[in-house]
């Protein structure tokens, strides 16, 4: 396994449209090793998610995991999930304000409107079907990662007046955001 370099905003790879992965390609040792690298890179960077496109592979794969993470202590855990060729469909039109950062955008956070409930259809890393509805912060994380596969970065969708460095987020926004998401988690689950 290897830790990959993470593309930073401004690199054109982040604006590409990732291509579908075939079943044969997914089953190949190369792709399975790539997925191991993606997970290792996400862990090394303390990220909650990482899309293949962020490590210069424009294919429709992303990894998501929230452990006890010092970067996001308010986030409910999400077990390690690999999404291959994911398609998200909002369930209802309810949205919430999610405060997001990104491993490809150094030292910036911002508020993005995300759907509260989304259906995810995808394969796991073994090609088994995933079909579930995810909620709240977990749904926000899924939407952020799948946006990467469409060449989108959270700054495209954020209200620019909410942009903050990590330090200023901690000082001025974190407490109210935690209060808001605690209510969201109590209402809809993770
Ligand atoms: Ni990101």
Short mmCIF file of C-alpha atoms and ligand atoms in Angstrom, two decimals:
data_model
loop_
_atom_site.label_atom_id
_atom_site.label_comp_id
_atom_site.label_asym_id
_atom_site.label_seq_id
_atom_site.Cartn_x
_atom_site.Cartn_y
_atom_site.Cartn_z
CA UNK A 1 0.00 0.00 0.00
CA UNK A 2 1.07 3.55 -0.54
CA UNK A 3 0.03 7.02 0.47
CA UNK A 4 -0.87 9.03 -2.61
CA UNK A 5 -0.44 12.73 -3.21
CA UNK A 6 -3.71 14.68 -2.85
CA UNK A 7 -4.51 17.15 -5.64
CA UNK A 8 -5.02 20.71 -4.46
CA UNK A 9 -7.61 23.20 -5.72
CA UNK A 10 -6.50 24.73 -8.99
CA UNK A 11 -5.22 21.44 -10.38
CA UNK A 12 -7.37 20.62 -13.43
CA UNK A 13 -7.82 16.96 -12.46
CA UNK A 14 -10.27 18.11 -9.79
CA UNK A 15 -12.48 19.54 -12.55
CA UNK A 16 -12.62 16.39 -14.64
CA UNK A 17 -15.68 14.18 -14.85
CA UNK A 18 -14.73 10.79 -13.44
CA UNK A 19 -15.48 7.80 -15.63
CA UNK A 20 -17.44 4.67 -14.75
CA UNK A 21 -15.59 1.61 -13.51
CA UNK A 22 -16.42 -1.71 -15.18
CA UNK A 23 -16.94 -4.90 -13.16
CA UNK A 24 -13.79 -6.47 -14.63
CA UNK A 25 -11.75 -3.37 -13.88
CA UNK A 26 -13.05 -3.29 -10.30
CA UNK A 27 -12.11 -6.94 -9.76
CA UNK A 28 -8.56 -6.43 -11.06
CA UNK A 29 -5.64 -6.51 -8.60
CA UNK A 30 -4.62 -3.02 -9.79
CA UNK A 31 -7.98 -1.48 -8.86
CA UNK A 32 -8.12 -3.35 -5.55
CA UNK A 33 -4.63 -2.08 -4.71
CA UNK A 34 -5.70 1.41 -5.74
CA UNK A 35 -8.66 1.23 -3.31
CA UNK A 36 -6.27 0.18 -0.52
CA UNK A 37 -4.12 3.22 -1.35
CA UNK A 38 -7.17 5.49 -1.36
CA UNK A 39 -8.15 4.31 2.11
CA UNK A 40 -4.60 4.60 3.43
CA UNK A 41 -4.29 8.12 2.03
CA UNK A 42 -7.61 9.13 3.61
CA UNK A 43 -6.49 7.76 6.98
CA UNK A 44 -3.11 9.45 6.76
CA UNK A 45 -4.76 12.81 6.06
CA UNK A 46 -7.44 12.35 8.79
CA UNK A 47 -10.13 12.85 6.16
CA UNK A 48 -13.79 11.80 6.41
CA UNK A 49 -13.81 10.95 2.73
CA UNK A 50 -11.61 10.90 -0.33
CA UNK A 51 -12.54 10.58 -3.99
CA UNK A 52 -10.26 8.84 -6.49
CA UNK A 53 -10.14 12.02 -8.54
CA UNK A 54 -8.43 13.73 -5.57
CA UNK A 55 -5.47 11.37 -5.97
CA UNK A 56 -5.28 11.98 -9.73
CA UNK A 57 -7.38 8.96 -10.80
CA UNK A 58 -10.54 10.26 -12.51
CA UNK A 59 -12.62 7.13 -11.93
CA UNK A 60 -15.94 6.86 -10.08
CA UNK A 61 -14.71 5.53 -6.74
CA UNK A 62 -14.72 7.21 -3.35
CA UNK A 63 -13.96 6.18 0.21
CA UNK A 64 -15.86 7.43 3.25
CA UNK A 65 -15.15 6.78 6.91
CA UNK A 66 -15.67 8.70 10.11
CA UNK A 67 -13.85 7.28 13.09
CA UNK A 68 -13.12 9.14 16.29
CA UNK A 69 -11.60 11.90 14.22
CA UNK A 70 -9.81 14.88 15.77
CA UNK A 71 -10.68 16.87 12.66
CA UNK A 72 -14.42 16.22 13.09
CA UNK A 73 -15.13 15.33 16.76
CA UNK A 74 -18.84 16.20 16.33
CA UNK A 75 -19.44 13.74 13.50
CA UNK A 76 -21.21 10.47 14.26
CA UNK A 77 -19.11 7.50 13.11
CA UNK A 78 -19.49 6.08 9.61
CA UNK A 79 -17.97 2.64 9.00
CA UNK A 80 -15.47 2.41 6.15
CA UNK A 81 -17.49 2.51 2.94
CA UNK A 82 -16.23 2.27 -0.63
CA UNK A 83 -18.66 3.60 -3.24
CA UNK A 84 -18.10 2.54 -6.84
CA UNK A 85 -20.13 4.27 -9.58
CA UNK A 86 -22.39 5.92 -7.00
CA UNK A 87 -25.64 7.62 -7.98
CA UNK A 88 -27.34 9.84 -5.40
CA UNK A 89 -31.00 10.78 -5.52
CA UNK A 90 -32.47 13.24 -3.00
CA UNK A 91 -35.39 11.86 -0.99
CA UNK A 92 -37.67 14.83 -0.40
CA UNK A 93 -36.44 18.38 -0.75
CA UNK A 94 -35.40 19.18 2.82
CA UNK A 95 -31.93 20.70 3.10
CA UNK A 96 -29.60 21.68 5.92
CA UNK A 97 -26.57 23.93 6.31
CA UNK A 98 -23.46 21.75 6.38
CA UNK A 99 -20.11 23.27 7.33
CA UNK A 100 -17.55 21.60 5.10
CA UNK A 101 -13.86 21.46 4.44
CA UNK A 102 -11.93 19.40 1.91
CA UNK A 103 -8.50 17.77 1.77
CA UNK A 104 -8.05 19.44 -1.65
CA UNK A 105 -8.79 22.92 -0.27
CA UNK A 106 -6.22 23.85 2.36
CA UNK A 107 -7.39 25.74 5.44
CA UNK A 108 -10.85 26.73 4.30
CA UNK A 109 -14.32 25.86 5.49
CA UNK A 110 -17.71 27.03 4.28
CA UNK A 111 -21.43 26.43 4.58
CA UNK A 112 -23.06 24.33 1.86
CA UNK A 113 -26.76 23.45 1.49
CA UNK A 114 -27.11 19.66 1.41
CA UNK A 115 -30.12 17.38 1.17
CA UNK A 116 -31.07 15.81 4.51
CA UNK A 117 -32.03 12.45 2.97
CA UNK A 118 -30.44 10.88 -0.11
CA UNK A 119 -30.72 7.47 -1.67
CA UNK A 120 -27.37 6.00 -2.69
CA UNK A 121 -27.06 3.32 -5.31
CA UNK A 122 -23.54 2.02 -5.90
CA UNK A 123 -21.32 -1.05 -5.77
CA UNK A 124 -19.05 -1.81 -2.89
CA UNK A 125 -15.40 -2.70 -3.64
CA UNK A 126 -16.42 -6.29 -4.42
CA UNK A 127 -19.16 -5.28 -6.85
CA UNK A 128 -22.01 -6.00 -4.45
CA UNK A 129 -24.97 -3.67 -4.76
CA UNK A 130 -25.43 -0.88 -2.22
CA UNK A 131 -28.92 0.62 -2.13
CA UNK A 132 -29.73 2.61 0.98
CA UNK A 133 -31.03 5.93 2.18
CA UNK A 134 -28.58 7.98 4.24
CA UNK A 135 -29.43 10.95 6.43
CA UNK A 136 -28.08 14.13 7.93
CA UNK A 137 -24.30 14.59 8.26
CA UNK A 138 -23.69 11.23 6.63
CA UNK A 139 -25.80 12.33 3.67
CA UNK A 140 -23.79 15.57 3.56
CA UNK A 141 -20.52 13.63 3.43
CA UNK A 142 -21.84 11.41 0.62
CA UNK A 143 -22.95 14.46 -1.39
CA UNK A 144 -19.55 16.13 -0.91
CA UNK A 145 -17.65 13.05 -2.13
CA UNK A 146 -19.91 12.30 -5.08
CA UNK A 147 -19.66 15.96 -6.13
CA UNK A 148 -15.92 15.34 -6.60
CA UNK A 149 -16.73 12.67 -9.19
CA UNK A 150 -18.56 15.37 -11.17
CA UNK A 151 -15.65 17.81 -10.99
CA UNK A 152 -17.34 19.84 -8.24
CA UNK A 153 -15.68 21.19 -5.11
CA UNK A 154 -17.58 22.42 -2.04
CA UNK A 155 -16.49 26.01 -2.70
CA UNK A 156 -18.63 25.95 -5.88
CA UNK A 157 -21.76 25.42 -3.80
CA UNK A 158 -20.85 27.31 -0.64
CA UNK A 159 -22.09 30.73 0.36
CA UNK A 160 -18.82 32.72 0.05
CA UNK A 161 -19.79 34.95 2.98
CA UNK A 162 -19.42 31.90 5.24
CA UNK A 163 -15.84 31.06 4.26
CA UNK A 164 -13.52 30.71 7.23
CA UNK A 165 -10.07 29.40 8.01
CA UNK A 166 -9.99 26.45 10.37
CA UNK A 167 -8.81 28.72 13.19
CA UNK A 168 -11.63 31.22 12.69
CA UNK A 169 -14.16 28.39 12.30
CA UNK A 170 -13.03 27.04 15.68
CA UNK A 171 -13.24 30.50 17.25
CA UNK A 172 -16.48 31.83 15.80
CA UNK A 173 -18.59 29.15 14.10
CA UNK A 174 -17.88 25.77 15.65
CA UNK A 175 -20.11 26.12 18.73
CA UNK A 176 -23.22 27.16 16.80
CA UNK A 177 -22.56 24.55 14.10
CA UNK A 178 -22.28 21.79 16.70
CA UNK A 179 -25.52 22.96 18.33
CA UNK A 180 -27.27 22.90 14.97
CA UNK A 181 -25.95 19.49 13.90
CA UNK A 182 -26.62 17.97 17.31
CA UNK A 183 -30.31 18.82 16.77
CA UNK A 184 -30.12 17.44 13.24
CA UNK A 185 -28.55 14.17 14.40
CA UNK A 186 -31.17 13.84 17.16
CA UNK A 187 -33.93 14.29 14.60
CA UNK A 188 -32.75 12.26 11.60
CA UNK A 189 -29.87 10.12 12.86
CA UNK A 190 -26.43 10.49 11.38
NI1 LIG B 1 -13.49 17.04 -0.69
#
